[in-house]
Amino acid sequence: MRRVVTALLVSGVAAGIPAGAGEPVEIVARVEHEALGEVSGIVKSDRGDFYWVHNDSGDEARLFAI
């Protein structure tokens, strides 16, 4: 039980630190489209030639490939 509690505490602390925290940010592109009023998440595709984005805030949950 003690190992489980320790693992949960360690994973909770690690989850609270954003990846790349403190590193400079470089804007590499801007995407503007009326369907993408507010993008809630983005991930690079396994193919590497497009990104998946999803829009769910104040809208129906939708997935877009851009």
Short mmCIF file of C-alpha atoms in Angstrom, two decimals:
data_model
loop_
_atom_site.label_atom_id
_atom_site.label_comp_id
_atom_site.label_asym_id
_atom_site.label_seq_id
_atom_site.Cartn_x
_atom_site.Cartn_y
_atom_site.Cartn_z
CA MET A 1 0.00 0.00 0.00
CA ARG A 2 2.86 2.35 0.81
CA ARG A 3 4.29 1.90 -2.71
CA VAL A 4 0.93 2.76 -4.25
CA VAL A 5 0.64 5.96 -2.21
CA THR A 6 4.22 6.95 -3.08
CA ALA A 7 3.62 6.27 -6.78
CA LEU A 8 0.44 8.35 -6.75
CA LEU A 9 2.18 11.24 -5.00
CA VAL A 10 5.13 11.19 -7.40
CA SER A 11 2.89 11.01 -10.47
CA GLY A 12 0.74 13.83 -9.10
CA VAL A 13 3.76 16.07 -8.64
CA ALA A 14 5.08 15.24 -12.12
CA ALA A 15 1.68 15.94 -13.68
CA GLY A 16 1.67 19.40 -12.11
CA ILE A 17 4.82 20.47 -13.96
CA PRO A 18 4.12 21.45 -17.58
CA ALA A 19 6.40 19.94 -20.21
CA GLY A 20 8.99 22.46 -21.28
CA ALA A 21 8.27 24.75 -18.34
CA GLY A 22 10.61 27.70 -18.45
CA GLU A 23 11.70 27.11 -22.04
CA PRO A 24 11.13 29.90 -24.58
CA VAL A 25 8.12 29.51 -26.86
CA GLU A 26 8.33 30.05 -30.62
CA ILE A 27 5.17 30.59 -32.66
CA VAL A 28 5.59 28.62 -35.88
CA ALA A 29 2.11 28.96 -37.41
CA ARG A 30 -1.33 30.48 -36.96
CA VAL A 31 -4.51 28.73 -38.01
CA GLU A 32 -7.68 30.78 -38.30
CA HIS A 33 -10.98 29.21 -39.31
CA GLU A 34 -14.51 29.90 -38.11
CA ALA A 35 -15.01 26.22 -37.15
CA LEU A 36 -12.01 26.46 -34.82
CA GLY A 37 -13.29 29.22 -32.56
CA GLU A 38 -11.45 27.79 -29.57
CA VAL A 39 -9.14 24.79 -29.88
CA SER A 40 -9.01 22.75 -26.68
CA GLY A 41 -6.17 20.40 -27.63
CA ILE A 42 -3.65 19.65 -30.34
CA VAL A 43 -1.42 16.66 -31.14
CA LYS A 44 0.87 15.83 -34.06
CA SER A 45 -0.31 12.87 -36.14
CA ASP A 46 1.70 9.67 -36.24
CA ARG A 47 2.24 10.32 -39.95
CA GLY A 48 3.81 13.66 -39.08
CA ASP A 49 2.28 15.69 -41.91
CA PHE A 50 -0.75 17.09 -40.05
CA TYR A 51 -2.10 17.81 -36.57
CA TRP A 52 -5.29 16.69 -34.85
CA VAL A 53 -7.16 19.42 -32.97
CA HIS A 54 -10.39 19.22 -31.01
CA ASN A 55 -12.94 21.86 -30.21
CA ASP A 56 -15.30 21.20 -27.32
CA SER A 57 -15.60 24.39 -25.29
CA GLY A 58 -19.06 25.86 -25.81
CA ASP A 59 -19.52 23.67 -28.87
CA GLU A 60 -20.23 20.05 -29.68
CA ALA A 61 -17.12 17.87 -29.38
CA ARG A 62 -15.51 17.83 -32.83
CA LEU A 63 -12.18 16.60 -34.17
CA PHE A 64 -10.31 18.25 -37.06
CA ALA A 65 -7.20 17.31 -39.05
CA ILE A 66 -5.21 20.39 -40.03
#
